[in-house]
Amino acid sequence: MDEKQLRKSLADLSLGGFRFYKQTGSTNDVALAWATEGAADLSLVVADEQTSGRGRSGRRWLTPPGTALALSLILHPNPSENFHFSHFSGLGSLALTQIFSERGLPAQVKWPNDVLIGGRKAAGILAEAVWMGDQVESVVIGIGVNVLPESVPPSSEVHFPATSIHSEGLKIDRIELLHDLLSRVISLRPQLGKERFIQAWEKSLAFMNKTVQIWSEPAAGQTGSTSHTGTLLGLEADGALRLETASGIQIIQFGEIRLRPV
Ligand code: BTN
């Protein structure tokens, strides 16, 4: 990835700031540190390679050089967005599914925020917050996309089958993909918290009306996890998942959750 080309391609997006790394540990770590130092809204961190990329629930996320998209976008939620913090993960996954689908590659969201193509994971989102008292001061939306087949981790490293967008037939250039993704995030953002946003997110869900099993991951330092099995019915207004189980409707809150079809 060439920084000059990247800057040129992103020039029309009114980013608040931009940092590019040929190699870094984790773009989310860079973005979180930058956010606490006063990064402007819509500041972007991109890396060609991550040496300690992070996935959800403390898992590793591999980003070998020249093969993937790894970025973190810093947003300062306005008061109405702050109220809908969990929607920021949906913002990333919905933007990706929409741009893939519009380019002829049907994609779906495995709630809360994995992007599936042909039932296999092609991208993941890690949204993290910087708090100021009880308010979210900044949100970092970390997005990792497997672009070339070389970016797909070995099956021993993943909890869910994985793929890359090139393997699935979308041979898009990474810079073009990044531009498309960011402009979609920017255009979807005003819908955060609105019914229209939830409807679009819900429409993009994988396994709708299918039986799924959901586990909540135990909190750090704790063991044991709660599990629910039921039919996936859709989303609540706050982005929580509605599940019909043998004991009635269960609302699964957004968090450290894993979902798989049964
Ligand atoms: C997941 O599916 O577990 C989430 C993966 C998120 C990976 C991205 S890559 C860019 C950003 N930097 C990180 O360290 N993680 C996110």
Tab-separated table of C-alpha atoms and ligand atoms in Angstrom:
chain	number	residue	atom	x	y	z
A	1	MET	CA	0.000	0.000	0.000
A	2	ASP	CA	1.400	3.329	-1.000
A	3	GLU	CA	0.800	6.233	1.401
A	4	LYS	CA	0.785	8.868	-1.350
A	5	GLN	CA	-1.807	6.959	-3.347
A	6	LEU	CA	-3.864	6.425	-0.203
A	7	ARG	CA	-3.866	10.127	0.697
A	8	LYS	CA	-4.853	11.041	-2.860
A	9	SER	CA	-7.702	8.535	-2.900
A	10	LEU	CA	-9.059	9.661	0.482
A	11	ALA	CA	-8.741	13.413	-0.201
A	12	ASP	CA	-12.459	13.902	-0.955
A	13	LEU	CA	-13.642	12.384	2.347
A	14	SER	CA	-12.949	15.276	4.774
A	15	LEU	CA	-11.154	13.055	7.258
A	16	GLY	CA	-10.226	14.686	10.560
A	17	GLY	CA	-6.709	13.250	10.375
A	18	PHE	CA	-4.833	10.380	8.778
A	19	ARG	CA	-1.956	8.136	9.870
A	20	PHE	CA	-0.533	5.349	7.778
A	21	TYR	CA	1.863	2.630	8.949
A	22	LYS	CA	3.694	0.134	6.788
A	23	GLN	CA	3.760	-1.956	9.957
A	24	THR	CA	2.276	-1.415	13.395
A	25	GLY	CA	1.133	-3.495	16.376
A	26	SER	CA	-2.586	-2.750	16.231
A	27	THR	CA	-4.320	0.158	14.485
A	28	ASN	CA	-6.896	0.138	17.297
A	29	ASP	CA	-4.142	0.685	19.863
A	30	VAL	CA	-2.725	3.561	17.806
A	31	ALA	CA	-6.210	5.052	17.390
A	32	LEU	CA	-7.116	4.718	21.100
A	33	ALA	CA	-3.885	6.502	22.071
A	34	TRP	CA	-4.454	9.176	19.408
A	35	ALA	CA	-8.059	9.661	20.575
A	36	THR	CA	-6.910	10.332	24.146
A	37	GLU	CA	-4.398	12.856	22.742
A	38	GLY	CA	-7.207	14.786	21.009
A	39	ALA	CA	-7.594	13.273	17.533
A	40	ALA	CA	-10.360	15.011	15.587
A	41	ASP	CA	-13.627	13.336	14.629
A	42	LEU	CA	-13.185	11.077	11.575
A	43	SER	CA	-9.460	10.534	12.092
A	44	LEU	CA	-8.213	7.388	10.417
A	45	VAL	CA	-5.392	4.928	11.093
A	46	VAL	CA	-4.450	2.444	8.378
A	47	ALA	CA	-1.728	-0.211	8.421
A	48	ASP	CA	-0.447	-2.484	5.714
A	49	GLU	CA	0.653	-5.001	8.350
A	50	GLN	CA	-0.294	-5.530	12.008
A	51	THR	CA	2.037	-7.491	14.246
A	52	SER	CA	-0.348	-7.721	17.207
A	53	GLY	CA	-3.764	-7.089	15.706
A	54	ARG	CA	-6.610	-7.684	18.148
A	55	GLY	CA	-9.919	-9.432	17.588
A	56	ARG	CA	-12.909	-9.552	19.916
A	57	SER	CA	-12.731	-11.377	23.239
A	58	GLY	CA	-8.954	-11.037	23.402
A	59	ARG	CA	-8.359	-13.087	20.260
A	60	ARG	CA	-5.540	-12.428	17.791
A	61	TRP	CA	-6.260	-10.894	14.407
A	62	LEU	CA	-3.698	-11.593	11.710
A	63	THR	CA	-2.827	-8.939	9.111
A	64	PRO	CA	0.071	-10.144	6.957
A	65	PRO	CA	1.680	-7.433	4.770
A	66	GLY	CA	0.122	-6.639	1.409
A	67	THR	CA	-2.925	-8.871	1.830
A	68	ALA	CA	-5.639	-7.253	3.921
A	69	LEU	CA	-7.341	-4.087	5.000
A	70	ALA	CA	-6.709	-3.027	8.601
A	71	LEU	CA	-8.065	0.305	9.727
A	72	SER	CA	-9.374	2.129	12.749
A	73	LEU	CA	-11.679	5.106	12.512
A	74	ILE	CA	-12.019	7.533	15.419
A	75	LEU	CA	-15.423	9.122	15.926
A	76	HIS	CA	-16.581	11.567	18.577
A	77	PRO	CA	-20.209	10.656	19.166
A	78	ASN	CA	-22.617	13.561	19.371
A	79	PRO	CA	-25.167	13.334	22.235
A	80	SER	CA	-27.712	11.338	20.217
A	81	GLU	CA	-25.064	8.938	18.876
A	82	ASN	CA	-23.643	8.479	22.370
A	83	PHE	CA	-26.979	7.072	23.412
A	84	HIS	CA	-26.644	4.375	20.760
A	85	PHE	CA	-23.072	3.275	21.401
A	86	SER	CA	-23.624	-0.368	20.370
A	87	HIS	CA	-24.709	0.798	16.927
A	88	PHE	CA	-21.149	1.777	16.035
A	89	SER	CA	-20.205	-1.875	15.511
A	90	GLY	CA	-23.254	-2.268	13.332
A	91	LEU	CA	-22.167	0.784	11.379
A	92	GLY	CA	-18.939	-0.939	10.293
A	93	SER	CA	-20.477	-4.323	9.517
A	94	LEU	CA	-23.493	-2.842	7.732
A	95	ALA	CA	-21.295	-0.561	5.590
A	96	LEU	CA	-19.199	-3.560	4.537
A	97	THR	CA	-22.142	-5.835	3.750
A	98	GLN	CA	-23.763	-3.091	1.692
A	99	ILE	CA	-20.708	-2.332	-0.429
A	100	PHE	CA	-19.917	-6.020	-0.995
A	101	SER	CA	-23.521	-6.791	-1.928
A	102	GLU	CA	-23.704	-3.816	-4.303
A	103	ARG	CA	-20.593	-5.142	-6.050
A	104	GLY	CA	-22.292	-8.475	-6.615
A	105	LEU	CA	-20.937	-10.303	-3.584
A	106	PRO	CA	-23.876	-11.051	-1.277
A	107	ALA	CA	-22.720	-10.534	2.293
A	108	GLN	CA	-24.396	-10.802	5.684
A	109	VAL	CA	-23.745	-9.791	9.266
A	110	LYS	CA	-23.215	-12.539	11.801
A	111	TRP	CA	-24.414	-10.616	14.832
A	112	PRO	CA	-22.969	-8.741	16.477
A	113	ASN	CA	-20.381	-7.744	13.911
A	114	ASP	CA	-18.747	-10.355	11.712
A	115	VAL	CA	-19.201	-10.088	7.968
A	116	LEU	CA	-19.930	-13.365	6.197
A	117	ILE	CA	-19.700	-14.174	2.521
A	118	GLY	CA	-21.097	-17.516	1.471
A	119	GLY	CA	-21.410	-18.353	5.169
A	120	ARG	CA	-17.710	-17.771	5.852
A	121	LYS	CA	-16.139	-14.884	7.722
A	122	ALA	CA	-14.431	-12.299	5.510
A	123	ALA	CA	-14.228	-9.367	7.920
A	124	GLY	CA	-14.507	-8.487	11.594
A	125	ILE	CA	-15.157	-5.337	13.582
A	126	LEU	CA	-13.748	-4.374	16.962
A	127	ALA	CA	-15.401	-1.210	18.307
A	128	GLU	CA	-13.832	0.255	21.441
A	129	ALA	CA	-14.640	3.341	23.492
A	130	VAL	CA	-12.687	6.026	25.286
A	131	TRP	CA	-14.770	7.121	28.289
A	132	MET	CA	-14.920	10.501	29.973
A	133	GLY	CA	-16.876	9.914	33.198
A	134	ASP	CA	-20.049	8.138	32.114
A	135	GLN	CA	-19.925	9.546	28.578
A	136	VAL	CA	-18.273	7.954	25.563
A	137	GLU	CA	-15.793	10.584	24.441
A	138	SER	CA	-14.467	8.687	21.399
A	139	VAL	CA	-15.317	5.496	19.594
A	140	VAL	CA	-12.688	3.571	17.664
A	141	ILE	CA	-14.168	1.344	14.979
A	142	GLY	CA	-11.497	-1.194	14.044
A	143	ILE	CA	-12.154	-3.031	10.814
A	144	GLY	CA	-10.218	-5.952	9.408
A	145	VAL	CA	-11.023	-7.352	5.964
A	146	ASN	CA	-9.466	-10.464	4.450
A	147	VAL	CA	-8.797	-9.206	0.929
A	148	LEU	CA	-6.371	-11.716	-0.599
A	149	PRO	CA	-6.446	-15.460	0.166
A	150	GLU	CA	-3.071	-15.079	1.953
A	151	SER	CA	-4.804	-13.023	4.663
A	152	VAL	CA	-7.098	-15.884	5.697
A	153	PRO	CA	-5.837	-17.428	8.943
A	154	PRO	CA	-5.232	-21.185	9.107
A	155	SER	CA	-8.298	-23.109	10.287
A	156	SER	CA	-6.519	-23.928	13.577
A	157	GLU	CA	-6.568	-20.159	14.371
A	158	VAL	CA	-10.264	-19.481	13.780
A	159	HIS	CA	-13.522	-20.270	15.556
A	160	PHE	CA	-15.589	-19.948	12.406
A	161	PRO	CA	-14.757	-20.826	8.782
A	162	ALA	CA	-13.005	-17.905	7.079
A	163	THR	CA	-12.566	-16.651	3.537
A	164	SER	CA	-11.267	-13.641	1.602
A	165	ILE	CA	-13.147	-11.363	-0.763
A	166	HIS	CA	-10.783	-12.205	-3.644
A	167	SER	CA	-11.415	-15.936	-3.141
A	168	GLU	CA	-15.133	-15.184	-3.286
A	169	GLY	CA	-14.736	-13.381	-6.616
A	170	LEU	CA	-14.497	-9.690	-5.700
A	171	LYS	CA	-11.058	-8.699	-6.984
A	172	ILE	CA	-11.168	-5.135	-5.706
A	173	ASP	CA	-8.077	-3.056	-4.977
A	174	ARG	CA	-7.543	-2.351	-1.268
A	175	ILE	CA	-7.410	1.419	-1.691
A	176	GLU	CA	-10.664	1.458	-3.657
A	177	LEU	CA	-12.261	-0.768	-1.032
A	178	LEU	CA	-11.092	1.533	1.754
A	179	HIS	CA	-12.515	4.580	-0.013
A	180	ASP	CA	-15.874	2.852	-0.627
A	181	LEU	CA	-16.060	1.649	2.943
A	182	LEU	CA	-15.304	5.020	4.515
A	183	SER	CA	-17.720	6.902	2.312
A	184	ARG	CA	-20.426	4.372	3.204
A	185	VAL	CA	-19.688	4.725	6.931
A	186	ILE	CA	-19.922	8.505	6.553
A	187	SER	CA	-23.213	8.343	4.658
A	188	LEU	CA	-24.791	5.821	7.063
A	189	ARG	CA	-23.705	7.670	10.202
A	190	PRO	CA	-26.618	10.156	10.324
A	191	GLN	CA	-28.985	7.154	10.508
A	192	LEU	CA	-27.439	5.883	13.783
A	193	GLY	CA	-30.121	5.342	16.384
A	194	LYS	CA	-32.918	5.675	13.846
A	195	GLU	CA	-35.403	2.945	12.983
A	196	ARG	CA	-34.137	2.940	9.402
A	197	PHE	CA	-30.674	1.961	10.582
A	198	ILE	CA	-31.937	-0.938	12.701
A	199	GLN	CA	-34.103	-2.133	9.819
A	200	ALA	CA	-31.142	-2.145	7.424
A	201	TRP	CA	-28.920	-3.880	10.015
A	202	GLU	CA	-31.633	-6.460	10.655
A	203	LYS	CA	-32.134	-7.032	6.920
A	204	SER	CA	-28.436	-7.812	6.603
A	205	LEU	CA	-28.441	-10.448	9.397
A	206	ALA	CA	-27.328	-13.996	8.667
A	207	PHE	CA	-29.372	-16.905	10.103
A	208	MET	CA	-32.670	-14.970	10.350
A	209	ASN	CA	-35.475	-17.363	11.383
A	210	LYS	CA	-32.871	-20.113	11.798
A	211	THR	CA	-31.852	-21.895	14.960
A	212	VAL	CA	-28.679	-20.502	16.477
A	213	GLN	CA	-26.710	-20.988	19.642
A	214	ILE	CA	-25.350	-17.963	21.455
A	215	TRP	CA	-22.769	-17.842	24.228
A	216	SER	CA	-21.795	-14.882	26.279
A	217	GLU	CA	-18.062	-14.989	26.869
A	218	PRO	CA	-17.120	-14.938	30.575
A	219	ALA	CA	-15.788	-11.601	31.834
A	220	ALA	CA	-12.004	-11.294	32.253
A	221	GLY	CA	-10.781	-13.446	35.128
A	222	GLN	CA	-14.042	-15.413	35.300
A	223	THR	CA	-15.027	-18.829	34.011
A	224	GLY	CA	-18.232	-20.298	32.643
A	225	SER	CA	-20.451	-18.832	29.981
A	226	THR	CA	-24.187	-18.546	29.463
A	227	SER	CA	-25.653	-20.178	26.404
A	228	HIS	CA	-29.014	-19.811	24.653
A	229	THR	CA	-30.394	-21.803	21.747
A	230	GLY	CA	-33.338	-20.525	19.764
A	231	THR	CA	-34.706	-19.045	16.584
A	232	LEU	CA	-33.176	-15.740	15.556
A	233	LEU	CA	-36.074	-13.286	15.212
A	234	GLY	CA	-34.353	-9.953	14.660
A	235	LEU	CA	-33.043	-6.872	16.439
A	236	GLU	CA	-34.380	-4.628	19.176
A	237	ALA	CA	-34.241	-0.836	18.799
A	238	ASP	CA	-30.975	-0.739	20.752
A	239	GLY	CA	-29.277	-3.357	18.555
A	240	ALA	CA	-29.831	-6.264	20.973
A	241	LEU	CA	-30.751	-9.630	19.415
A	242	ARG	CA	-34.221	-11.165	19.780
A	243	LEU	CA	-34.242	-14.925	20.146
A	244	GLU	CA	-37.206	-17.273	20.568
A	245	THR	CA	-36.144	-20.041	22.917
A	246	ALA	CA	-38.011	-22.965	24.476
A	247	SER	CA	-38.552	-20.803	27.583
A	248	GLY	CA	-39.794	-17.743	25.665
A	249	ILE	CA	-38.329	-14.643	24.017
A	250	GLN	CA	-34.797	-13.812	25.134
A	251	ILE	CA	-33.145	-10.477	24.438
A	252	ILE	CA	-29.391	-10.882	24.042
A	253	GLN	CA	-27.492	-7.711	24.772
A	254	PHE	CA	-24.629	-6.643	22.599
A	255	GLY	CA	-21.280	-7.627	24.141
A	256	GLU	CA	-18.760	-10.427	24.198
A	257	ILE	CA	-21.028	-12.837	22.381
A	258	ARG	CA	-20.422	-15.724	20.024
A	259	LEU	CA	-23.097	-17.030	17.695
A	260	ARG	CA	-23.217	-20.096	15.503
A	261	PRO	CA	-25.909	-21.861	13.505
A	262	VAL	CA	-27.149	-25.149	14.931
B	1	BTN	C1	-13.043	-9.851	15.291
B	1	BTN	O1	-13.649	-10.368	14.351
B	1	BTN	O2	-12.713	-10.498	16.296
B	1	BTN	C2	-12.690	-8.395	15.181
B	1	BTN	C3	-11.468	-8.181	14.339
B	1	BTN	C4	-11.065	-6.721	14.234
B	1	BTN	C5	-9.739	-6.576	13.532
B	1	BTN	C6	-9.400	-5.151	13.227
B	1	BTN	S1	-8.032	-5.002	12.120
B	1	BTN	C7	-7.953	-3.298	12.415
B	1	BTN	C8	-8.204	-3.090	13.893
B	1	BTN	N1	-6.982	-3.216	14.645
B	1	BTN	C9	-7.007	-4.255	15.474
B	1	BTN	O3	-6.079	-4.594	16.238
B	1	BTN	N2	-8.169	-4.907	15.353
B	1	BTN	C10	-9.050	-4.255	14.400
